[in-house]
Coordinates of N, CA, C and O in Angstrom, one line a residue:
M93 N 122.6 68.6 112.0 CA 123.1 69.7 113.2 C 122.5 70.5 113.8 O 121.6 71.1 113.2
K94 N 122.8 71.0 115.1 CA 122.0 71.9 115.6 C 122.6 73.3 115.5 O 123.8 73.6 115.5
I95 N 121.4 74.0 115.4 CA 122.0 76.0 115.3 C 121.3 76.4 116.2 O 120.1 76.2 116.8
D96 N 122.3 77.2 117.1 CA 121.8 78.0 118.3 C 121.8 79.4 117.6 O 122.3 80.2 116.9
I97 N 120.7 80.0 117.9 CA 120.4 81.3 117.2 C 120.4 82.2 118.6 O 119.4 81.8 119.9
V98 N 121.2 83.2 118.5 CA 121.4 84.1 119.6 C 120.4 85.6 119.2 O 120.7 86.2 118.3
E99 N 119.3 86.1 120.3 CA 118.6 87.3 119.6 C 119.2 88.0 120.7 O 119.2 88.1 121.6
H100 N 119.3 89.2 120.2 CA 119.8 90.8 121.0 C 118.1 91.1 121.6 O 117.6 91.6 120.5
E101 N 117.7 91.0 122.8 CA 116.6 91.5 123.2 C 116.2 92.8 123.0 O 117.4 93.9 123.4
P102 N 115.3 93.8 123.0 CA 114.9 95.0 122.9 C 114.8 95.3 124.6 O 114.9 94.3 125.5
P103 N 115.0 96.4 125.0 CA 114.9 97.5 123.5 C 116.0 97.7 123.0 O 117.2 97.5 123.3
Y104 N 116.1 98.5 121.8 CA 116.8 98.7 120.7 C 117.5 100.3 120.8 O 116.6 100.9 120.7
R105 N 118.5 100.7 121.0 CA 118.9 101.9 121.1 C 119.2 102.4 119.8 O 119.9 101.9 118.9
V106 N 118.5 103.3 119.1 CA 118.5 103.8 117.8 C 119.1 105.4 117.7 O 118.4 106.2 118.3
G107 N 120.1 105.2 117.0 CA 120.7 106.5 116.9 C 119.9 107.5 115.8 O 120.0 106.8 114.4
V108 N 119.6 108.5 116.1 CA 118.6 109.3 115.0 C 120.0 110.2 114.3 O 120.3 111.0 115.1
I109 N 120.1 110.1 113.0 CA 121.2 111.0 112.2 C 119.9 112.2 111.5 O 119.7 111.4 110.5
I110 N 119.9 113.3 111.6 CA 119.1 114.2 110.8 C 119.9 115.0 109.9 O 120.9 116.0 110.2
G111 N 119.8 114.6 108.6 CA 120.8 115.3 107.6 C 120.8 116.7 107.3 O 121.4 117.3 106.9
S112 N 119.8 117.6 107.8 CA 119.6 119.0 108.0 C 120.2 119.8 109.6 O 119.7 119.0 110.7
L113 N 121.2 120.5 109.1 CA 121.9 121.1 110.7 C 120.5 122.0 111.1 O 121.1 122.5 112.4
S114 N 119.5 122.4 110.3 CA 118.9 123.4 110.8 C 117.8 123.0 111.9 O 117.0 121.8 111.9
Q115 N 117.8 123.8 113.1 CA 116.7 123.6 114.0 C 115.0 123.5 113.2 O 114.3 123.0 114.0
E116 N 115.0 124.4 112.4 CA 113.5 124.5 112.0 C 113.5 123.4 110.7 O 112.6 123.5 109.9
S117 N 114.3 122.3 110.7 CA 114.1 121.5 109.4 C 113.0 120.8 109.6 O 112.7 120.2 110.4
V118 N 112.1 120.3 108.3 CA 111.3 119.4 108.5 C 111.4 118.3 108.7 O 110.8 117.3 109.2
N119 N 112.9 117.8 108.3 CA 113.3 116.6 108.9 C 113.3 116.2 110.3 O 113.2 114.9 110.6
R120 N 113.8 117.4 110.5 CA 113.5 117.2 112.4 C 112.5 117.2 112.9 O 112.2 116.1 113.8
R121 N 111.4 117.6 112.2 CA 109.9 117.6 112.5 C 109.5 115.8 112.6 O 108.9 115.3 113.1
L122 N 110.2 115.4 111.1 CA 109.8 114.2 111.1 C 110.3 113.2 112.0 O 109.7 112.0 112.3
A123 N 111.5 113.6 112.4 CA 112.3 112.5 113.2 C 111.4 112.3 114.4 O 111.4 111.5 115.1
D124 N 111.0 113.7 114.9 CA 110.2 113.4 116.3 C 109.0 112.6 116.2 O 108.6 112.5 116.6
A125 N 108.3 113.1 115.0 CA 107.1 112.4 114.5 C 107.2 110.4 114.6 O 106.6 109.7 115.3
L126 N 108.3 110.3 114.2 CA 108.5 108.7 114.0 C 109.2 108.6 115.4 O 108.6 107.2 115.6
Q127 N 109.6 109.1 116.2 CA 109.8 108.8 117.6 C 108.4 108.4 118.1 O 108.2 107.5 118.8
R128 N 107.6 109.3 117.7 CA 106.4 109.4 118.5 C 105.6 108.1 118.6 O 105.0 107.8 119.1
L129 N 105.7 108.0 116.9 CA 104.9 106.8 116.2 C 105.7 105.2 116.5 O 105.2 104.3 116.0
A130 N 106.9 105.3 117.0 CA 107.4 104.2 116.9 C 107.0 103.2 117.8 O 106.4 103.5 118.9
P131 N 107.1 101.5 117.4 CA 106.8 100.8 118.9 C 107.7 101.1 119.8 O 108.9 101.6 119.7
Q132 N 107.5 101.0 121.2 CA 108.1 100.9 122.4 C 109.3 100.3 122.6 O 110.1 100.4 123.4
E133 N 109.6 99.0 121.4 CA 111.0 98.4 121.9 C 112.1 99.2 121.0 O 113.2 98.8 121.3
L134 N 111.9 100.3 120.9 CA 113.0 101.3 120.3 C 112.8 102.6 121.1 O 112.2 103.0 121.0
E135 N 114.4 102.7 121.4 CA 114.8 103.6 122.1 C 115.5 104.4 121.2 O 116.5 104.1 120.7
F136 N 115.4 106.0 121.0 CA 116.2 107.1 120.6 C 117.0 108.0 120.9 O 116.9 108.6 122.3
F137 N 118.1 108.3 120.4 CA 118.7 109.3 121.1 C 119.6 110.0 119.5 O 119.5 109.2 118.5
E138 N 119.6 111.3 119.6 CA 120.2 112.0 118.3 C 121.6 111.9 118.4 O 122.2 112.1 119.2
I139 N 122.2 111.7 117.2 CA 123.5 111.5 116.9 C 123.9 112.8 116.5 O 123.6 112.8 115.2
G140 N 124.6 113.8 117.3 CA 124.7 115.1 116.6 C 126.5 115.2 115.8 O 127.0 114.4 116.0
Y141 N 126.4 116.0 114.5 CA 127.8 115.9 114.2 C 127.7 117.6 113.6 O 129.0 117.6 113.0
A142 N 127.6 118.8 114.3 CA 127.3 119.8 113.7 C 128.8 120.4 114.0 O 129.3 121.2 113.2
D143 N 129.6 119.7 114.8 CA 131.1 120.4 115.4 C 131.8 119.6 114.6 O 133.2 120.2 115.1
L144 N 131.6 118.7 113.5 CA 132.9 117.7 113.1 C 133.5 118.8 112.0 O 132.7 119.6 111.2
P145 N 134.7 118.9 112.0 CA 135.4 119.7 111.1 C 135.4 119.0 109.4 O 134.9 117.9 109.5
L146 N 135.5 119.5 108.6 CA 135.9 118.7 107.1 C 136.7 117.7 107.4 O 137.9 117.9 107.8
Y147 N 136.4 116.7 107.0 CA 137.2 115.5 107.0 C 138.6 115.6 106.4 O 138.8 116.2 104.9
N148 N 139.5 115.3 106.9 CA 140.9 115.8 106.1 C 141.9 114.1 106.5 O 141.5 113.8 107.6
R149 N 142.2 113.6 105.5 CA 143.1 112.3 105.8 C 144.1 112.5 106.5 O 144.9 111.4 107.1
D150 N 144.4 113.7 106.6 CA 146.1 113.9 107.2 C 145.6 113.8 108.9 O 146.7 113.6 109.4
L151 N 144.4 113.8 109.1 CA 144.1 113.9 110.6 C 144.1 112.0 110.9 O 143.6 112.1 112.0
D152 N 144.1 111.3 110.1 CA 143.7 110.0 110.4 C 144.9 109.5 111.5 O 144.4 108.5 112.6
G153 N 146.0 109.9 111.7 CA 146.8 109.5 112.7 C 146.8 110.1 114.2 O 147.3 109.8 115.3
D154 N 145.9 111.4 114.1 CA 145.4 112.1 115.2 C 144.3 112.1 115.1 O 143.9 113.8 115.3
Y155 N 143.4 111.6 115.6 CA 142.1 111.9 115.1 C 141.4 112.9 116.5 O 141.7 112.6 117.3
P156 N 140.8 113.8 115.9 CA 140.1 114.9 116.6 C 139.0 114.4 117.8 O 138.6 113.2 117.2
Q157 N 139.1 114.8 118.7 CA 138.0 114.2 119.9 C 136.7 114.0 119.5 O 136.2 113.4 119.7
V158 N 136.5 115.3 119.0 CA 134.6 115.6 118.4 C 134.4 114.3 117.2 O 133.4 114.0 117.6
A159 N 135.3 114.1 116.5 CA 135.3 112.9 115.5 C 135.1 111.3 116.2 O 134.4 110.4 115.9
L160 N 136.2 111.4 117.5 CA 136.1 110.1 118.3 C 135.0 110.1 118.7 O 134.1 108.9 119.0
D161 N 134.1 111.1 119.5 CA 132.8 111.1 120.2 C 131.8 110.9 119.4 O 131.1 109.7 119.6
F162 N 132.0 111.1 117.9 CA 130.9 111.0 117.1 C 131.0 109.3 116.6 O 129.8 108.6 117.1
K163 N 132.0 109.0 116.4 CA 132.3 107.6 116.1 C 131.6 106.4 117.3 O 131.2 105.7 117.4
A164 N 131.8 107.2 118.5 CA 131.6 106.3 120.0 C 129.8 106.3 120.0 O 129.3 105.3 120.3
A165 N 129.6 107.5 119.4 CA 127.6 107.4 119.6 C 127.3 106.5 118.5 O 126.4 105.8 118.9
V166 N 128.2 106.3 117.5 CA 127.6 105.7 116.5 C 127.6 104.0 116.8 O 126.8 103.1 116.8
D167 N 128.9 103.9 117.4 CA 129.5 102.4 117.7 C 128.2 102.0 119.0 O 127.8 100.9 119.2
S168 N 127.7 103.0 119.7 CA 127.0 102.5 120.9 C 125.5 102.3 120.6 O 124.6 102.1 121.3
A169 N 125.2 102.7 119.5 CA 123.5 102.6 118.8 C 123.7 101.2 118.3 O 124.7 100.3 117.6
D170 N 122.6 100.5 118.7 CA 121.9 99.3 118.2 C 121.7 99.2 116.7 O 121.9 98.5 115.9
A171 N 121.2 100.5 116.3 CA 120.7 100.5 115.1 C 121.1 102.1 114.7 O 120.9 103.2 115.8
V172 N 120.8 102.6 113.3 CA 121.3 104.0 113.1 C 119.9 104.3 111.7 O 119.8 103.4 111.0
L173 N 118.9 105.5 112.1 CA 117.9 106.1 111.3 C 118.7 107.2 110.7 O 118.3 108.0 111.2
F174 N 118.6 107.3 109.5 CA 119.0 108.5 108.6 C 117.6 109.3 108.5 O 116.7 108.6 107.6
V175 N 117.4 110.6 108.8 CA 116.3 111.4 108.5 C 116.9 112.5 107.6 O 117.3 113.3 108.2
T176 N 116.7 112.6 106.4 CA 117.5 113.4 105.6 C 116.7 114.6 104.4 O 115.9 113.8 104.0
P177 N 117.0 115.5 104.2 CA 116.5 116.2 103.3 C 117.1 115.6 101.6 O 118.5 115.2 101.9
E178 N 116.8 116.2 100.7 CA 118.3 116.1 99.4 C 118.2 117.6 98.9 O 117.7 118.6 99.1
Y179 N 119.9 117.5 98.9 CA 120.0 118.9 98.6 C 120.7 118.9 97.1 O 121.7 117.8 96.8
N180 N 120.2 119.5 95.9 CA 120.8 119.6 94.4 C 120.8 118.1 94.3 O 122.0 117.8 93.6
R181 N 119.7 117.1 94.3 CA 119.7 115.7 94.0 C 120.9 115.0 94.5 O 121.2 113.9 94.1
S182 N 121.4 115.7 95.8 CA 122.1 114.6 96.6 C 121.9 114.7 98.2 O 120.8 115.3 98.4
I183 N 123.0 114.2 99.1 CA 122.5 114.4 100.4 C 123.3 115.9 100.8 O 124.2 116.1 100.0
P184 N 122.7 116.1 102.1 CA 123.6 117.4 102.5 C 125.2 117.3 102.9 O 125.5 115.8 103.3
G185 N 125.9 118.6 102.4 CA 127.3 118.2 102.4 C 128.0 117.8 103.8 O 128.8 116.5 104.2
P186 N 127.2 118.2 105.0 CA 127.8 118.0 106.4 C 127.2 116.5 106.7 O 128.1 116.0 107.5
L187 N 126.2 116.2 106.0 CA 125.6 114.5 106.4 C 127.1 113.7 105.9 O 127.5 112.7 106.4
K188 N 127.2 113.9 104.6 CA 128.5 113.1 104.2 C 130.0 112.9 104.7 O 130.4 112.3 105.0
N189 N 129.7 114.8 105.2 CA 131.2 114.5 105.7 C 130.9 113.9 107.2 O 132.4 112.9 107.7
A190 N 130.0 113.8 107.7 CA 130.0 112.8 109.1 C 130.3 111.4 108.8 O 130.8 110.4 109.3
I191 N 129.4 111.1 107.7 CA 129.6 109.7 107.2 C 131.1 109.3 107.1 O 131.6 108.1 107.4
D192 N 131.8 110.0 106.2 CA 133.0 110.0 105.9 C 134.2 109.8 107.2 O 135.1 109.0 107.2
W193 N 133.6 110.8 108.4 CA 134.7 110.5 109.4 C 134.2 109.3 110.3 O 135.2 108.7 111.0
G194 N 133.0 108.8 110.2 CA 132.5 107.8 110.9 C 133.3 106.3 110.1 O 133.6 105.1 110.4
S195 N 133.5 106.7 108.7 CA 134.3 105.4 108.0 C 135.8 105.5 108.6 O 136.4 104.2 107.7
R196 N 136.5 106.0 108.9 CA 138.0 106.4 109.0 C 138.5 106.3 110.5 O 137.6 106.7 111.4
P197 N 139.6 106.0 110.9 CA 140.7 105.5 109.9 C 140.5 104.1 109.3 O 139.7 103.6 109.4
Y198 N 141.2 103.9 107.8 CA 140.8 102.8 107.5 C 140.8 101.7 108.2 O 141.7 101.5 109.0
G199 N 139.9 100.9 108.0 CA 139.8 99.7 109.0 C 138.9 99.9 110.4 O 138.9 98.6 111.2
Q200 N 138.6 101.2 110.5 CA 137.7 101.3 111.9 C 136.5 102.2 111.5 O 136.3 103.0 111.7
N201 N 135.8 101.1 110.5 CA 134.6 101.8 109.9 C 133.1 101.6 111.4 O 133.2 100.5 111.0
A202 N 132.7 102.7 111.2 CA 131.8 102.3 112.5 C 130.2 101.9 111.9 O 129.5 101.7 112.6
W203 N 130.3 102.3 110.3 CA 129.1 101.6 109.8 C 129.2 100.3 109.2 O 127.9 99.7 108.9
E204 N 129.9 99.7 109.5 CA 130.3 98.4 109.2 C 129.0 97.3 109.9 O 129.1 97.5 111.0
D205 N 127.7 96.9 109.2 CA 127.3 95.7 109.7 C 125.9 96.3 110.8 O 125.5 95.9 111.4
K206 N 126.2 97.7 110.6 CA 125.0 98.6 111.4 C 123.9 98.4 111.1 O 123.9 98.9 109.5
P207 N 122.9 98.1 111.4 CA 121.2 98.1 110.8 C 121.1 99.6 110.6 O 121.3 100.4 111.9
T208 N 120.5 99.9 109.5 CA 120.0 101.6 109.0 C 118.8 101.6 108.3 O 118.4 100.5 107.7
G209 N 118.2 102.4 109.0 CA 117.1 102.6 107.7 C 117.6 104.0 107.4 O 117.8 105.3 107.7
V210 N 116.5 104.4 106.0 CA 116.6 105.9 105.4 C 115.0 106.2 104.9 O 114.4 105.6 104.7
I211 N 115.1 107.9 105.6 CA 113.6 108.2 105.0 C 114.1 109.6 105.0 O 115.0 110.0 105.8
G212 N 113.2 110.4 104.3 CA 113.3 111.8 104.4 C 112.4 112.6 104.0 O 111.2 111.6 103.5
A213 N 112.2 113.8 104.0 CA 111.1 114.7 103.8 C 111.4 116.1 102.8 O 112.6 116.7 103.1
S214 N 110.2 116.4 102.2 CA 110.8 117.4 101.3 C 109.3 118.2 100.9 O 108.5 117.4 101.1
P215 N 109.1 119.5 100.8 CA 108.2 120.1 100.4 C 107.6 119.7 99.2 O 106.7 119.7 98.8
G216 N 108.5 118.9 98.2 CA 108.5 118.5 97.4 C 107.7 116.9 96.7 O 107.9 116.5 97.8
K217 N 106.9 116.6 95.7 CA 106.1 115.6 95.4 C 107.1 114.7 95.6 O 106.7 113.4 95.7
I218 N 108.3 114.7 95.0 CA 109.3 113.2 95.0 C 110.1 113.1 96.2 O 110.7 111.8 96.1
G219 N 109.5 113.9 97.0 CA 110.4 113.8 98.3 C 111.7 113.9 98.5 O 112.3 114.8 98.0
T220 N 112.1 112.7 98.6 CA 113.9 113.0 98.6 C 114.6 111.9 98.2 O 115.6 111.2 98.5
A221 N 113.9 111.5 97.0 CA 114.0 109.9 96.4 C 115.5 109.9 95.7 O 116.1 109.1 96.1
V222 N 116.0 111.0 94.9 CA 117.3 111.0 94.7 C 118.1 111.1 95.7 O 119.1 110.4 95.6
G223 N 118.0 111.9 97.0 CA 119.0 112.2 98.0 C 119.3 110.5 98.2 O 120.3 110.4 99.1
Q224 N 118.1 110.1 98.8 CA 118.1 108.7 99.4 C 119.0 107.5 98.2 O 119.7 107.1 99.1
Q225 N 118.5 108.0 97.1 CA 119.8 106.9 96.1 C 121.4 107.2 96.4 O 121.9 106.1 96.6
T226 N 121.6 108.4 96.7 CA 122.9 108.8 97.0 C 123.3 108.3 98.0 O 124.5 107.4 98.3
L227 N 122.7 108.5 99.3 CA 122.9 108.1 100.6 C 123.1 106.5 100.5 O 123.9 105.8 101.0
R228 N 122.0 105.7 100.1 CA 122.2 104.4 99.9 C 123.1 104.0 99.3 O 123.9 102.8 99.7
S229 N 123.8 104.3 98.2 CA 125.0 104.1 97.7 C 126.3 104.1 98.5 O 127.0 103.0 98.4
T230 N 126.4 105.5 99.2 CA 127.2 105.2 100.2 C 127.2 104.6 101.2 O 128.4 103.8 101.5
L231 N 126.1 104.0 101.6 CA 126.2 103.3 102.7 C 126.5 101.6 102.4 O 126.7 100.9 103.2
S232 N 125.9 101.6 101.2 CA 126.2 100.2 100.6 C 127.8 99.8 100.6 O 128.1 98.8 100.9
Y233 N 128.6 101.0 99.9 CA 130.1 100.5 99.9 C 130.4 100.4 101.4 O 131.7 99.6 101.6
L234 N 130.0 101.0 102.4 CA 130.5 101.0 103.9 C 130.2 99.9 104.6 O 130.3 99.6 105.8
N235 N 129.2 98.8 103.6 CA 129.0 97.9 104.3 C 127.6 98.0 105.4 O 127.8 96.9 106.3
A236 N 127.1 98.9 105.4 CA 126.0 99.3 106.6 C 124.8 98.1 106.2 O 124.7 97.6 104.8
R237 N 124.0 97.7 106.7 CA 123.0 96.6 106.7 C 122.1 97.8 106.7 O 121.1 98.2 107.3
Q238 N 121.0 97.6 105.3 CA 120.2 98.8 104.9 C 118.5 98.0 104.8 O 118.7 96.9 104.3
M239 N 117.7 98.7 105.8 CA 116.4 98.4 105.1 C 116.1 98.8 103.9 O 115.9 100.0 103.8
T240 N 115.9 97.8 102.9 CA 115.6 98.7 101.3 C 114.1 98.8 101.3 O 113.6 99.2 100.2
S241 N 113.4 98.1 102.2 CA 111.8 98.2 102.0 C 111.2 98.3 103.2 O 111.2 97.3 104.0
P242 N 109.9 99.1 103.4 CA 109.3 100.2 102.5 C 110.4 101.4 102.3 O 111.0 102.0 103.3
E243 N 110.3 101.6 101.0 CA 111.0 103.1 100.8 C 110.0 104.4 100.9 O 108.5 104.0 101.1
A244 N 110.2 105.5 101.8 CA 109.9 106.3 102.5 C 110.1 107.7 101.8 O 111.3 108.1 102.2
Y245 N 109.4 108.3 101.2 CA 109.7 109.8 100.6 C 108.5 110.7 100.7 O 107.2 110.6 100.4
I246 N 108.9 111.3 102.0 CA 107.0 112.0 102.4 C 107.5 113.5 102.2 O 108.4 114.2 102.2
Q247 N 106.1 113.8 101.2 CA 106.2 115.4 101.1 C 105.3 115.9 102.3 O 104.5 115.5 102.6
V248 N 106.1 117.0 102.9 CA 105.5 117.5 103.8 C 104.6 119.2 103.7 O 105.6 119.8 103.0
T249 N 103.7 119.1 103.8 CA 102.7 120.3 103.4 C 102.5 120.9 105.1 O 102.6 120.3 106.1
P250 N 102.2 122.2 104.9 CA 101.8 122.7 106.0 C 100.9 122.0 106.8 O 99.9 121.9 106.6
G251 N 101.2 122.2 108.5 CA 100.3 121.7 109.1 C 100.4 120.0 109.4 O 99.9 119.7 110.1
L252 N 101.2 119.6 108.6 CA 101.0 117.8 108.2 C 101.9 117.2 109.7 O 101.0 116.2 110.3
I253 N 102.7 118.1 110.3 CA 103.4 117.5 111.4 C 103.6 118.8 112.5 O 104.1 119.6 111.9
E254 N 103.0 118.6 113.5 CA 102.7 119.5 114.6 C 104.1 119.5 115.1 O 104.9 118.8 115.3
D255 N 104.3 121.2 116.1 CA 105.6 121.0 117.1 C 105.8 119.8 117.8 O 107.2 119.5 118.1
D256 N 104.6 119.4 118.1 CA 104.9 118.0 119.1 C 105.4 116.8 118.4 O 105.4 115.6 119.1
G257 N 105.6 116.9 117.0 CA 105.5 115.6 116.6 C 104.2 114.7 116.1 O 104.5 113.7 115.6
R258 N 103.3 115.1 116.4 CA 101.7 114.6 116.1 C 101.4 115.3 114.7 O 101.6 116.1 113.7
V259 N 101.3 113.8 114.0 CA 100.9 113.9 112.5 C 99.5 113.8 112.3 O 98.8 113.2 112.8
T260 N 99.3 115.1 111.3 CA 97.7 115.5 111.5 C 96.8 114.7 110.3 O 95.5 114.5 110.7
D261 N 97.6 114.0 109.7 CA 97.0 113.1 108.3 C 96.7 111.8 108.7 O 98.2 111.2 108.8
S262 N 95.9 111.3 108.7 CA 95.5 109.4 109.4 C 96.4 108.7 108.5 O 97.3 107.8 109.0
E263 N 96.1 108.8 107.2 CA 97.1 107.9 106.2 C 98.4 108.0 106.2 O 99.2 107.0 106.6
T264 N 99.1 109.7 106.5 CA 100.4 109.4 107.1 C 101.0 108.8 107.9 O 102.0 108.4 108.2
D265 N 100.1 109.0 108.8 CA 100.1 108.5 110.3 C 100.4 107.2 110.4 O 101.4 106.4 110.8
E266 N 99.6 106.7 109.7 CA 99.2 104.9 109.4 C 100.7 104.4 108.8 O 101.3 103.5 109.2
F267 N 101.1 105.4 107.6 CA 102.1 104.7 106.8 C 103.4 104.6 107.5 O 104.4 103.8 107.9
L268 N 103.8 106.1 108.4 CA 104.7 106.1 109.1 C 105.1 105.0 110.4 O 105.9 104.5 110.9
R269 N 103.6 104.5 111.0 CA 103.8 103.7 112.1 C 104.3 102.3 111.4 O 105.1 101.8 112.2
M270 N 103.7 102.1 110.2 CA 104.1 100.7 109.5 C 105.6 100.8 109.1 O 106.4 100.0 109.4
F271 N 106.1 102.0 108.9 CA 107.4 102.2 108.7 C 108.1 101.8 110.0 O 109.3 100.8 109.7
M272 N 108.2 102.2 110.9 CA 108.6 102.4 112.0 C 108.5 100.6 112.8 O 109.6 100.0 113.3
R273 N 107.4 100.0 112.6 CA 107.2 98.7 112.2 C 108.0 97.9 111.7 O 108.9 96.7 112.3
K274 N 107.9 98.1 110.3 CA 109.1 97.5 109.6 C 110.6 97.4 110.3 O 111.5 96.4 110.1
F275 N 111.0 98.9 110.7 CA 112.2 99.2 111.1 C 112.5 98.1 112.3 O 114.0 97.6 112.3
L276 N 111.6 98.0 113.0 CA 111.7 97.3 114.2 C 112.4 95.7 113.9 O 113.0 95.3 114.6
E277 N 111.2 95.3 113.1 CA 111.4 93.9 112.6 C 112.8 93.6 112.0 O 113.4 92.7 112.2
Y278 N 113.2 94.8 111.0 CA 114.5 94.5 110.3 C 115.6 94.6 111.2 O 116.4 93.8 111.2
V279 N 115.9 95.6 112.2 CA 116.7 95.6 113.3 C 116.8 94.1 113.9 O 117.8 93.6 114.1
A280 N 115.5 93.9 114.7 CA 115.5 92.5 115.2 C 116.3 91.3 114.7 O 116.9 90.6 115.3
R281 N 116.1 91.6 113.1 CA 116.8 90.4 112.3 C 118.1 90.5 112.2 O 118.5 89.2 112.2
V282 N 118.7 91.7 111.9 CA 120.0 92.0 111.5 C 120.7 91.6 113.0 O 121.8 91.3 112.9
L283 N 119.9 91.8 113.9 CA 121.1 91.7 115.4 C 120.8 90.2 115.9 O 121.3 89.9 116.9
T284 N 119.9 89.2 115.2 CA 120.1 87.9 115.4 C 121.3 87.4 114.8 O 121.6 87.7 113.5
V285 N 121.7 86.5 115.7 CA 123.2 85.8 115.3 C 123.2 84.5 115.5 O 122.7 83.7 116.1
I286 N 123.5 83.9 114.2 CA 123.6 82.4 114.2 C 125.2 82.3 114.3 O 126.0 82.4 113.2
P287 N 125.8 81.4 115.5 CA 127.1 81.0 115.4 C 127.4 80.1 114.1 O 126.8 79.3 114.1
Q288 N 128.7 80.3 113.9 CA 129.3 79.2 113.2 C 130.2 78.5 113.9 O 131.0 79.1 114.6
E289 N 130.4 77.2 113.3 CA 131.3 76.5 113.9 C 132.5 76.4 112.7 O 132.5 76.4 111.9

């Protein structure tokens, strides 16, 4: 039997969702560094969600425009990269709210089959390990396609990432470059289609 493989050629549009709404967030700095270190086959744009109201099922029949715009941004991405802190051993409330908006109304889940990557930064030594577990559990339920390895829990110390996204520690720089190379490989793999007869 002949199998045709259809590959989505790069560049791949990667929507970046930053888990913190703070403009001073270390995760925003990490997102800048990742974009700087990523292979050229990846093109990035931020998917903002600060203006989303709290999700309410009563709005499913008359979806707010801001939520439609958010879902359209997710839909337009070939892949999504979550760069998030850990709040109280979980993910930030606004990020969970955005994910919920993207999953509704029922049957219109924007995360379905979307290639995703998860990474996070924290001043603490365990990075964002527990928060990432929570996020991964939610993404699994929503049938997002997750890159599960390598895991990346980044401890951000003063001066590690400059304002322009430059990483000052060579080992961290190389690790983040490797992470983004693996993300590119994963996205290409997920977007490869084998037609079924």
